[in-house]
Backbone as ProteinMPNN parsed JSONL, in Angstrom:
{"seq_chain_A": "MKKSLILILAVCMLIAMSGPAIVEGSTNVYYYMPYLTTVSGAEVYCMASNFSTDDVTSTTFAVMASAVSQAPQTARTFPTINNIAKGRTQQISFIGQTVTVDGTTQVVDLSSDTGTNSSYGGTLHFSSTGSTGINCKTLLMTCFQGNTSPKRNLVGYICEDDSTSGPGNTKNVIGY", "coords_chain_A": {"N_chain_A": [[142.745, 145.128, 101.209], [143.089, 142.651, 99.941], [143.54, 140.983, 102.15], [141.08, 141.153, 103.471], [139.38, 139.963, 101.591], [140.368, 137.344, 101.576], [139.773, 136.674, 104.224], [136.951, 136.82, 104.149], [136.408, 134.757, 102.317], [137.393, 132.598, 103.803], [135.619, 132.582, 105.985], [133.221, 132.036, 104.624], [133.781, 129.453, 103.679], [134.002, 128.109, 106.118], [131.398, 128.34, 107.1], [130.038, 126.907, 105.125], [131.021, 124.34, 105.524], [130.216, 123.574, 108.045], [127.721, 122.365, 110.362], [124.505, 120.652, 109.864], [123.607, 119.212, 106.713], [121.319, 120.788, 104.588], [118.572, 119.658, 102.869], [117.37, 120.444, 99.792], [114.256, 120.475, 98.168], [113.104, 117.242, 97.204], [114.074, 114.032, 98.549], [115.023, 110.771, 97.481], [114.405, 107.243, 97.591], [114.961, 104.168, 96.12], [113.8, 100.944, 95.686], [114.654, 98.186, 93.954], [112.937, 95.537, 92.729], [113.32, 92.54, 91.568], [112.214, 89.943, 91.62], [109.325, 89.118, 91.67], [106.031, 87.695, 91.697], [102.839, 86.663, 90.415], [101.868, 84.254, 91.119], [100.137, 82.017, 93.19], [101.089, 81.376, 96.526], [103.649, 82.286, 96.361], [103.946, 84.761, 97.444], [105.24, 88.015, 98.353], [106.49, 89.523, 101.193], [107.298, 92.505, 102.664], [109.078, 94.332, 105.101], [109.288, 97.592, 105.939], [111.211, 100.057, 107.448], [111.335, 103.253, 108.806], [113.919, 105.015, 109.742], [114.722, 107.594, 109.663], [114.621, 111.168, 110.351], [112.552, 112.308, 109.1], [109.301, 112.214, 107.543], [108.096, 109.835, 105.121], [106.869, 111.126, 102.208], [105.717, 110.425, 99.835], [104.85, 107.496, 98.047], [105.395, 105.115, 95.565], [104.77, 102.436, 93.191], [106.048, 100.736, 90.427], [105.583, 98.512, 87.78], [108.191, 97.242, 86.072], [109.121, 95.289, 84.35], [107.748, 92.454, 82.732], [106.795, 89.026, 82.474], [104.879, 88.227, 80.663], [104.043, 90.249, 78.935], [104.915, 93.443, 77.458], [105.846, 95.663, 79.919], [104.04, 98.457, 81.237], [105.388, 100.33, 82.754], [104.406, 102.283, 84.475], [104.067, 104.457, 87.165], [102.405, 103.627, 90.07], [100.603, 105.213, 92.467], [100.649, 105.16, 95.991], [98.018, 105.668, 98.375], [98.164, 108.624, 100.399], [97.842, 108.144, 103.104], [99.13, 105.795, 103.532], [101.839, 106.306, 103.595], [105.106, 106.138, 105.08], [105.643, 107.112, 108.27], [108.101, 108.959, 110.192], [110.158, 106.996, 112.292], [108.526, 104.757, 112.174], [107.348, 101.445, 111.269], [106.345, 99.486, 108.522], [104.361, 97.063, 106.839], [104.648, 95.928, 103.58], [103.066, 94.268, 101.066], [103.223, 92.022, 98.327], [100.93, 90.489, 96.685], [99.52, 88.251, 94.574], [97.993, 90.087, 92.096], [98.094, 92.485, 93.401], [99.144, 95.152, 95.609], [99.514, 95.437, 98.995], [99.164, 97.168, 102.145], [100.246, 96.839, 105.438], [98.961, 94.387, 105.666], [96.175, 94.442, 105.177], [94.996, 96.576, 103.699], [94.391, 97.189, 100.384], [96.419, 98.874, 98.206], [97.43, 99.289, 95.682], [96.532, 98.286, 92.454], [97.595, 95.895, 90.279], [96.668, 94.613, 88.047], [96.388, 95.508, 85.403], [98.989, 95.67, 84.667], [100.365, 93.289, 84.959], [100.26, 89.759, 84.183], [98.168, 86.903, 84.99], [99.447, 84.289, 87.031], [102.191, 84.844, 86.5], [105.564, 86.168, 86.195], [107.196, 89.121, 87.405], [108.958, 92.264, 87.626], [109.773, 95.153, 89.556], [109.82, 98.643, 90.64], [109.971, 100.068, 93.754], [109.33, 103.094, 95.066], [110.245, 105.617, 97.258], [109.69, 108.866, 98.567], [110.761, 111.892, 100.173], [110.141, 115.082, 101.525], [111.318, 116.327, 103.579], [113.575, 118.088, 105.86], [116.044, 116.81, 106.381], [115.969, 114.494, 104.901], [115.721, 111.2, 103.28], [117.43, 108.035, 102.955], [119.132, 105.051, 101.755], [120.245, 104.057, 104.065], [118.681, 104.946, 106.115], [116.058, 104.318, 105.542], [115.111, 101.375, 105.744], [114.63, 98.066, 104.433], [113.384, 94.776, 104.52], [112.714, 91.632, 103.019], [110.496, 88.808, 102.594], [109.501, 85.634, 101.261], [106.734, 83.654, 100.165], [104.183, 81.39, 101.521], [104.699, 79.767, 103.617], [105.669, 78.66, 106.923], [108.503, 78.946, 108.716], [108.812, 81.894, 106.608], [110.575, 82.246, 103.468], [113.686, 83.886, 103.196], [114.054, 86.65, 101.133], [116.268, 87.398, 98.561], [118.351, 89.433, 96.408], [117.278, 91.873, 95.743], [117.665, 95.437, 95.352], [118.749, 98.494, 96.819], [118.741, 101.913, 96.076], [119.685, 105.319, 96.288], [119.363, 108.945, 96.132], [121.157, 110.355, 97.596], [124.018, 111.836, 99.283], [125.325, 110.297, 101.053], [126.761, 108.015, 100.735], [129.678, 105.972, 99.884], [132.546, 107.972, 99.313], [131.089, 110.321, 99.297], [128.892, 109.922, 97.599], [125.906, 108.575, 96.044], [124.064, 105.914, 97.66], [124.195, 102.462, 96.922], [122.887, 99.512, 97.558], [122.905, 96.073, 97.899], [120.706, 93.366, 98.607]], "CA_chain_A": [[141.668, 144.579, 100.411], [143.387, 141.255, 99.703], [143.357, 140.279, 103.411], [139.65, 141.058, 103.775], [138.82, 138.994, 100.663], [140.756, 136.03, 102.083], [138.992, 136.467, 105.437], [135.565, 136.551, 103.742], [136.394, 133.415, 101.741], [137.588, 131.645, 104.895], [134.359, 132.532, 106.734], [132.256, 131.333, 103.769], [134.124, 128.029, 103.682], [133.684, 127.603, 107.436], [129.944, 128.216, 107.167], [129.627, 125.834, 104.211], [131.474, 123.041, 106.014], [129.705, 123.277, 109.383], [126.291, 122.158, 110.509], [123.904, 119.608, 109.036], [123.257, 119.589, 105.344], [119.904, 121.021, 104.352], [118.19, 119.074, 101.596], [116.374, 121.239, 99.078], [113.413, 119.625, 97.339], [112.829, 115.929, 97.765], [115.078, 112.973, 98.474], [114.369, 109.58, 96.966], [114.959, 105.923, 97.799], [114.39, 103.23, 95.159], [114.054, 99.523, 95.886], [114.438, 97.447, 92.716], [112.431, 94.229, 93.132], [113.262, 91.764, 90.332], [111.676, 88.597, 91.771], [107.946, 89.113, 92.138], [105.183, 86.841, 90.873], [101.418, 86.633, 90.764], [101.554, 82.859, 91.427], [99.716, 81.788, 94.572], [102.092, 80.694, 97.338], [104.954, 82.949, 96.216], [103.765, 86.151, 97.854], [106.406, 88.665, 98.945], [106.146, 90.391, 102.315], [108.434, 93.36, 103.005], [108.949, 95.212, 106.258], [110.054, 98.817, 105.707], [111.33, 100.853, 108.672], [111.823, 104.6, 108.57], [114.777, 105.452, 110.842], [115.114, 108.991, 109.453], [113.875, 112.151, 111.143], [111.53, 112.858, 108.204], [108.275, 111.31, 107.048], [108.005, 109.563, 103.689], [105.725, 111.924, 101.762], [105.144, 109.845, 98.616], [105.27, 106.133, 97.756], [104.845, 104.574, 94.321], [105.313, 101.181, 92.691], [105.897, 100.597, 88.982], [106.028, 97.265, 87.167], [109.172, 97.644, 85.062], [109.295, 94.185, 83.408], [106.756, 91.409, 82.932], [107.077, 87.836, 81.678], [103.829, 87.954, 79.679], [103.885, 91.342, 77.972], [105.751, 94.603, 77.768], [105.307, 96.378, 81.073], [103.782, 99.866, 80.956], [106.313, 101.122, 83.565], [103.646, 103.402, 85.026], [104.118, 104.524, 88.63], [101.103, 103.569, 90.758], [100.807, 105.949, 93.715], [99.972, 104.728, 97.205], [97.324, 106.756, 99.076], [99.078, 109.277, 101.344], [97.692, 107.559, 104.435], [100.026, 104.647, 103.6], [103.24, 106.712, 103.653], [105.732, 105.694, 106.323], [106.042, 108.224, 109.138], [109.396, 108.769, 110.862], [110.102, 106.125, 113.447], [107.481, 103.737, 112.004], [107.587, 100.286, 110.421], [105.142, 99.158, 107.771], [104.45, 95.875, 105.995], [104.201, 96.099, 102.204], [102.946, 92.906, 100.545], [102.946, 91.822, 96.907], [100.134, 89.266, 96.684], [98.786, 88.174, 93.312], [98.115, 91.295, 91.28], [97.865, 93.651, 94.248], [100.091, 95.551, 96.649], [98.771, 95.818, 100.194], [99.934, 97.757, 103.241], [99.894, 96.335, 106.768], [98.206, 93.154, 105.579], [94.741, 94.508, 104.932], [94.558, 97.623, 102.789], [94.924, 97.145, 99.022], [96.742, 100.243, 97.816], [97.742, 99.345, 94.261], [96.042, 97.191, 91.627], [98.551, 95.672, 89.19], [96.076, 93.72, 87.054], [96.632, 96.008, 84.044], [100.433, 95.671, 84.435], [100.906, 91.926, 85.022], [99.327, 88.687, 83.864], [97.982, 85.954, 86.082], [100.48, 83.244, 87.039], [103.359, 85.342, 85.756], [106.624, 86.829, 86.952], [107.414, 90.521, 87.054], [109.884, 93.014, 88.464], [109.328, 96.541, 89.653], [110.533, 99.625, 91.455], [109.26, 100.679, 94.87], [109.956, 104.416, 95.173], [109.849, 106.432, 98.405], [110.194, 110.245, 98.528], [110.563, 112.725, 101.351], [110.444, 116.499, 101.325], [111.783, 116.841, 104.868], [114.807, 118.88, 105.863], [117.239, 115.967, 106.345], [115.795, 113.531, 103.825], [115.814, 109.763, 103.495], [118.388, 107.344, 102.097], [119.108, 103.594, 101.959], [120.699, 103.751, 105.421], [117.663, 105.361, 107.079], [114.792, 103.689, 105.161], [115.544, 99.992, 105.563], [113.569, 97.136, 104.079], [113.727, 93.361, 104.386], [111.593, 90.951, 102.371], [110.357, 87.373, 102.726], [108.634, 85.118, 100.216], [106.002, 82.409, 100.352], [103.152, 81.326, 102.554], [105.087, 78.763, 104.599], [106.124, 79.212, 108.19], [108.834, 80.349, 108.448], [108.908, 82.319, 105.212], [111.929, 82.239, 102.915], [114.311, 85.193, 103.072], [114.19, 87.044, 99.732], [117.521, 88.088, 98.238], [118.443, 89.864, 95.026], [116.754, 93.211, 95.505], [118.689, 96.473, 95.496], [118.339, 99.831, 97.229], [119.537, 103.016, 95.539], [119.12, 106.609, 96.672], [119.995, 110.096, 95.489], [121.836, 111.103, 98.65], [125.479, 111.904, 99.223], [125.788, 109.637, 102.275], [127.466, 106.786, 100.383], [131.15, 106.055, 99.79], [133.035, 109.087, 98.508], [130.022, 111.315, 99.238], [128.026, 109.65, 96.469], [124.676, 107.868, 96.417], [124.165, 104.535, 98.149], [123.638, 101.348, 96.159], [123.062, 98.408, 98.501], [122.225, 94.852, 97.495], [120.22, 92.49, 99.683]], "C_chain_A": [[141.859, 143.07, 100.22], [143.163, 140.428, 100.973], [141.876, 140.128, 103.741], [138.949, 140.067, 102.84], [139.139, 137.573, 101.132], [139.963, 135.702, 103.34], [137.542, 136.133, 105.104], [135.448, 135.145, 103.155], [136.542, 132.348, 102.82], [136.304, 131.489, 105.705], [133.298, 131.782, 105.929], [132.515, 129.836, 103.749], [133.77, 127.397, 105.021], [132.175, 127.396, 107.581], [129.472, 127.045, 106.312], [129.966, 124.459, 104.758], [130.905, 122.68, 107.378], [128.203, 123.06, 109.35], [125.76, 121.064, 109.604], [123.563, 120.124, 107.648], [121.751, 119.744, 105.232], [119.581, 120.5, 102.958], [117.113, 119.949, 100.975], [115.56, 120.312, 98.196], [113.188, 118.284, 98.006], [114.038, 115.008, 97.656], [114.342, 111.682, 98.149], [115.145, 108.316, 97.31], [114.207, 104.985, 96.866], [114.777, 101.813, 95.562], [113.665, 98.812, 94.599], [114.134, 96.002, 93.081], [112.293, 93.332, 91.892], [112.519, 90.429, 90.423], [110.285, 88.593, 92.382], [107.12, 88.243, 91.194], [103.742, 86.929, 91.337], [100.959, 85.222, 91.126], [101.206, 82.727, 92.916], [100.778, 80.979, 95.308], [103.465, 81.317, 97.249], [104.845, 84.436, 96.535], [105.048, 86.702, 98.442], [105.916, 89.653, 99.997], [107.389, 91.18, 102.698], [108.102, 94.197, 104.232], [109.866, 96.405, 106.016], [110.025, 99.648, 106.979], [111.974, 102.188, 108.35], [112.589, 105.09, 109.806], [115.187, 106.912, 110.7], [114.313, 109.899, 110.383], [112.792, 112.82, 110.309], [110.517, 111.784, 107.823], [108.495, 111.032, 105.568], [106.744, 110.285, 103.214], [105.079, 111.403, 100.486], [105.722, 108.452, 98.415], [104.598, 105.693, 96.463], [105.452, 103.203, 94.048], [105.034, 101.121, 91.199], [106.403, 99.236, 88.546], [106.929, 97.664, 86.011], [109.406, 96.554, 84.018], [108.285, 93.1, 83.76], [107.058, 90.238, 82.001], [106.06, 87.627, 80.56], [103.641, 89.045, 78.641], [104.83, 92.476, 78.341], [105.095, 95.401, 78.882], [105.113, 97.85, 80.741], [104.731, 100.816, 81.695], [105.668, 102.396, 84.105], [103.684, 103.354, 86.545], [102.703, 104.576, 89.195], [101.308, 104.147, 92.157], [99.993, 105.36, 94.854], [99.165, 105.91, 97.748], [98.231, 107.332, 100.16], [98.962, 108.709, 102.757], [98.647, 106.377, 104.622], [101.497, 105.025, 103.548], [103.806, 106.382, 105.029], [106.227, 106.9, 107.12], [107.396, 107.911, 109.777], [109.2, 107.903, 112.088], [109.066, 105.018, 113.35], [107.958, 102.601, 111.107], [106.268, 99.905, 109.779], [105.378, 97.897, 106.942], [103.873, 96.196, 104.627], [104.22, 94.715, 101.569], [102.594, 92.924, 99.066], [102.256, 90.471, 96.788], [99.292, 89.246, 95.408], [99.05, 89.411, 92.471], [97.857, 92.563, 92.093], [99.059, 93.91, 95.164], [99.234, 96.001, 97.827], [99.72, 96.395, 101.234], [99.359, 97.255, 104.558], [98.886, 95.193, 106.718], [96.74, 93.251, 105.226], [94.337, 95.474, 103.826], [95.203, 97.472, 101.422], [95.173, 98.578, 98.572], [97.026, 100.386, 96.332], [97.202, 98.092, 93.579], [96.974, 97.063, 90.425], [97.967, 94.845, 88.054], [96.274, 94.214, 85.622], [98.12, 95.987, 83.685], [101.042, 94.279, 84.382], [99.85, 90.95, 84.538], [99.113, 87.827, 85.082], [99.016, 84.851, 85.921], [101.71, 83.653, 86.238], [104.357, 86.003, 86.699], [106.746, 88.272, 86.488], [108.433, 91.13, 88.0], [109.459, 94.459, 88.479], [110.195, 97.381, 90.553], [109.589, 100.208, 92.49], [110.006, 101.972, 95.189], [109.362, 105.183, 96.353], [110.455, 107.825, 98.247], [109.904, 110.932, 99.85], [110.924, 114.156, 101.013], [110.905, 117.141, 102.622], [113.132, 117.522, 104.771], [116.072, 118.029, 105.83], [117.159, 114.883, 105.292], [115.909, 112.086, 104.254], [116.89, 109.196, 102.576], [118.322, 105.858, 102.43], [119.548, 103.185, 103.357], [119.665, 104.114, 106.476], [116.271, 104.831, 106.746], [115.123, 102.253, 104.752], [114.362, 99.097, 105.241], [114.131, 95.724, 103.993], [112.5, 92.64, 103.861], [111.68, 89.439, 102.539], [109.351, 86.897, 101.688], [107.957, 83.829, 100.638], [104.958, 82.48, 101.432], [103.431, 80.212, 103.559], [105.469, 79.453, 105.905], [107.334, 78.408, 108.645], [108.92, 80.631, 106.945], [110.364, 82.315, 104.774], [112.441, 83.671, 102.812], [114.503, 85.501, 101.59], [115.501, 87.794, 99.549], [117.466, 88.524, 96.782], [117.842, 91.214, 94.738], [117.804, 94.241, 95.892], [118.047, 97.771, 95.949], [119.3, 100.845, 96.616], [118.877, 104.318, 95.977], [119.826, 107.724, 95.918], [120.701, 110.987, 96.512], [123.326, 111.231, 98.36], [126.069, 111.244, 100.471], [126.532, 108.337, 101.999], [128.961, 106.993, 100.325], [131.571, 107.202, 98.869], [132.018, 110.192, 98.329], [129.165, 111.175, 97.987], [126.785, 108.906, 96.96], [125.002, 106.469, 96.937], [123.568, 103.595, 97.132], [123.941, 100.107, 96.99], [122.242, 97.211, 98.018], [121.848, 94.013, 98.694], [120.048, 91.092, 99.155]], "O_chain_A": [[140.901, 142.304, 100.325], [142.658, 139.307, 100.901], [141.46, 139.082, 104.24], [138.009, 139.395, 103.263], [138.275, 136.697, 101.088], [139.523, 134.564, 103.508], [136.962, 135.242, 105.725], [134.499, 134.422, 103.459], [135.887, 131.308, 102.757], [135.94, 130.371, 106.072], [132.555, 130.977, 106.49], [131.578, 129.039, 103.797], [133.288, 126.265, 105.059], [131.735, 126.385, 108.128], [128.603, 126.28, 106.729], [129.252, 123.497, 104.474], [131.105, 121.552, 107.829], [127.509, 123.508, 108.437], [126.45, 120.6, 108.696], [123.274, 121.304, 107.448], [120.998, 118.909, 105.732], [120.241, 120.862, 101.984], [116.06, 120.165, 101.575], [116.126, 119.44, 97.536], [113.091, 118.199, 99.23], [114.9, 115.179, 96.795], [113.174, 111.521, 98.501], [116.376, 108.31, 97.322], [112.977, 104.996, 96.817], [115.958, 101.521, 95.755], [112.502, 98.827, 94.196], [114.969, 95.317, 93.672], [111.254, 93.361, 91.232], [112.219, 89.835, 89.387], [110.098, 88.111, 93.499], [107.475, 88.076, 90.027], [103.461, 87.23, 92.498], [99.78, 85.015, 91.411], [101.902, 83.263, 93.779], [101.303, 80.004, 94.77], [104.367, 80.921, 97.987], [105.56, 85.261, 95.966], [105.862, 85.946, 98.975], [105.057, 90.496, 99.738], [108.421, 90.593, 103.022], [106.989, 94.701, 104.378], [111.081, 96.245, 105.902], [108.958, 99.918, 107.529], [113.022, 102.25, 107.707], [111.986, 105.522, 110.789], [115.931, 107.421, 111.538], [113.433, 109.439, 111.11], [112.178, 113.791, 110.753], [110.837, 110.596, 107.787], [109.014, 111.879, 104.841], [105.665, 110.071, 103.767], [104.014, 111.877, 100.092], [106.922, 108.238, 98.585], [103.393, 105.871, 96.283], [106.499, 102.849, 94.591], [103.925, 101.417, 90.754], [107.516, 98.841, 88.893], [106.493, 98.34, 85.08], [109.846, 96.856, 82.909], [108.002, 92.856, 84.933], [107.519, 90.433, 80.877], [106.35, 86.917, 79.597], [103.121, 88.774, 77.558], [105.459, 92.464, 79.4], [103.923, 95.767, 78.79], [105.935, 98.435, 80.035], [104.866, 101.977, 81.31], [106.305, 103.447, 84.181], [103.369, 102.327, 87.145], [101.91, 105.45, 88.845], [102.1, 103.621, 92.938], [98.801, 105.093, 94.707], [99.591, 107.054, 97.593], [98.994, 106.589, 100.779], [99.918, 108.795, 103.528], [98.94, 105.998, 105.756], [102.342, 104.134, 103.462], [103.076, 106.35, 106.02], [107.127, 107.617, 106.682], [107.788, 106.75, 109.89], [108.224, 108.044, 112.825], [108.753, 104.391, 114.362], [108.86, 102.778, 110.288], [105.21, 99.986, 110.403], [106.469, 97.693, 106.408], [102.745, 96.678, 104.52], [105.262, 94.06, 101.533], [101.779, 93.728, 98.613], [102.913, 89.43, 96.788], [98.455, 90.123, 95.194], [100.199, 89.737, 92.172], [97.451, 93.588, 91.545], [99.862, 93.021, 95.449], [98.342, 96.837, 97.677], [100.924, 96.141, 101.206], [98.145, 97.248, 104.762], [98.057, 95.048, 107.616], [96.106, 92.221, 104.993], [93.398, 95.188, 103.083], [96.42, 97.606, 101.294], [94.257, 99.4, 98.556], [96.882, 101.474, 95.774], [97.391, 96.977, 94.066], [97.127, 98.005, 89.647], [98.711, 94.413, 87.173], [96.322, 93.396, 84.704], [98.483, 96.252, 82.539], [102.122, 94.1, 83.819], [98.667, 91.288, 84.49], [99.792, 87.993, 86.096], [99.412, 84.519, 84.803], [102.202, 82.895, 85.402], [104.038, 86.348, 87.836], [106.443, 88.604, 85.342], [108.73, 90.566, 89.054], [108.852, 94.944, 87.524], [111.164, 96.908, 91.146], [108.545, 100.767, 92.155], [111.184, 101.94, 95.543], [108.15, 105.375, 96.442], [111.608, 107.953, 97.837], [108.944, 110.606, 100.548], [111.894, 114.412, 100.3], [110.884, 118.365, 102.753], [113.758, 117.526, 103.711], [117.088, 118.478, 105.299], [118.193, 114.397, 104.833], [116.158, 111.779, 105.42], [117.223, 109.791, 101.551], [117.543, 105.449, 103.291], [119.253, 102.072, 103.792], [119.752, 103.646, 107.611], [115.381, 104.89, 107.595], [115.379, 101.961, 103.584], [113.245, 99.325, 105.703], [115.218, 95.507, 103.458], [111.373, 92.989, 104.211], [112.765, 88.863, 102.616], [108.462, 87.644, 101.28], [108.525, 83.019, 101.37], [104.845, 83.466, 102.16], [102.529, 79.763, 104.265], [105.574, 80.678, 105.969], [107.166, 77.226, 108.944], [109.079, 79.721, 106.131], [111.273, 82.374, 105.602], [111.71, 84.566, 102.388], [115.065, 84.681, 100.864], [115.804, 88.719, 100.302], [116.635, 88.042, 96.012], [117.885, 91.671, 93.596], [118.719, 93.952, 96.663], [116.943, 98.112, 95.524], [120.517, 100.658, 96.636], [117.65, 104.408, 96.03], [120.766, 107.481, 95.162], [120.826, 112.198, 96.326], [123.816, 110.787, 97.322], [127.172, 111.586, 100.897], [126.898, 107.627, 102.936], [129.461, 108.062, 100.674], [131.019, 107.375, 97.783], [132.057, 110.925, 97.34], [128.759, 112.169, 97.386], [126.641, 108.643, 98.154], [126.077, 105.926, 96.682], [122.534, 103.901, 96.538], [125.094, 99.696, 97.115], [121.043, 97.325, 97.763], [122.582, 93.954, 99.681], [119.647, 90.196, 99.898]]}, "name": "protein", "num_of_chains": 1, "seq": "MKKSLILILAVCMLIAMSGPAIVEGSTNVYYYMPYLTTVSGAEVYCMASNFSTDDVTSTTFAVMASAVSQAPQTARTFPTINNIAKGRTQQISFIGQTVTVDGTTQVVDLSSDTGTNSSYGGTLHFSSTGSTGINCKTLLMTCFQGNTSPKRNLVGYICEDDSTSGPGNTKNVIGY"}
């Protein structure tokens, strides 16, 4: 009896340790954007690339802090057509009081969350319900600021996820 219990435990451990991890529910990636403004000429253009094997199934943006008033911290949902499919790159722009996708489609109106000619910071949140999920290493984003040519590289934003692909099998927190 004791030998069969040990054998069963060994088989269970072998099964648990082999194969790819299956993600139950959704996985999330958060980009914290502290340096945004509604001032003309200081637009922020971000290129987000989905290197995962899953589609992004939900995208939101929430103004978390504002220079002119207390921010409502309400998540504004992008239309599903603007989610980033696996293997795709998308431009997300913060221009004035709007967020646009691929340079033309306004997806979020921030006029009730920010003032004109003001600074604000927010959280760009991506979710996936796929089998392998997304994380900061598979959903990469780089941002540029201004309307000059070339644009200025934006630094100071942070990516955080809820995966276990980071150091010590914990979440990733990556600063840019």
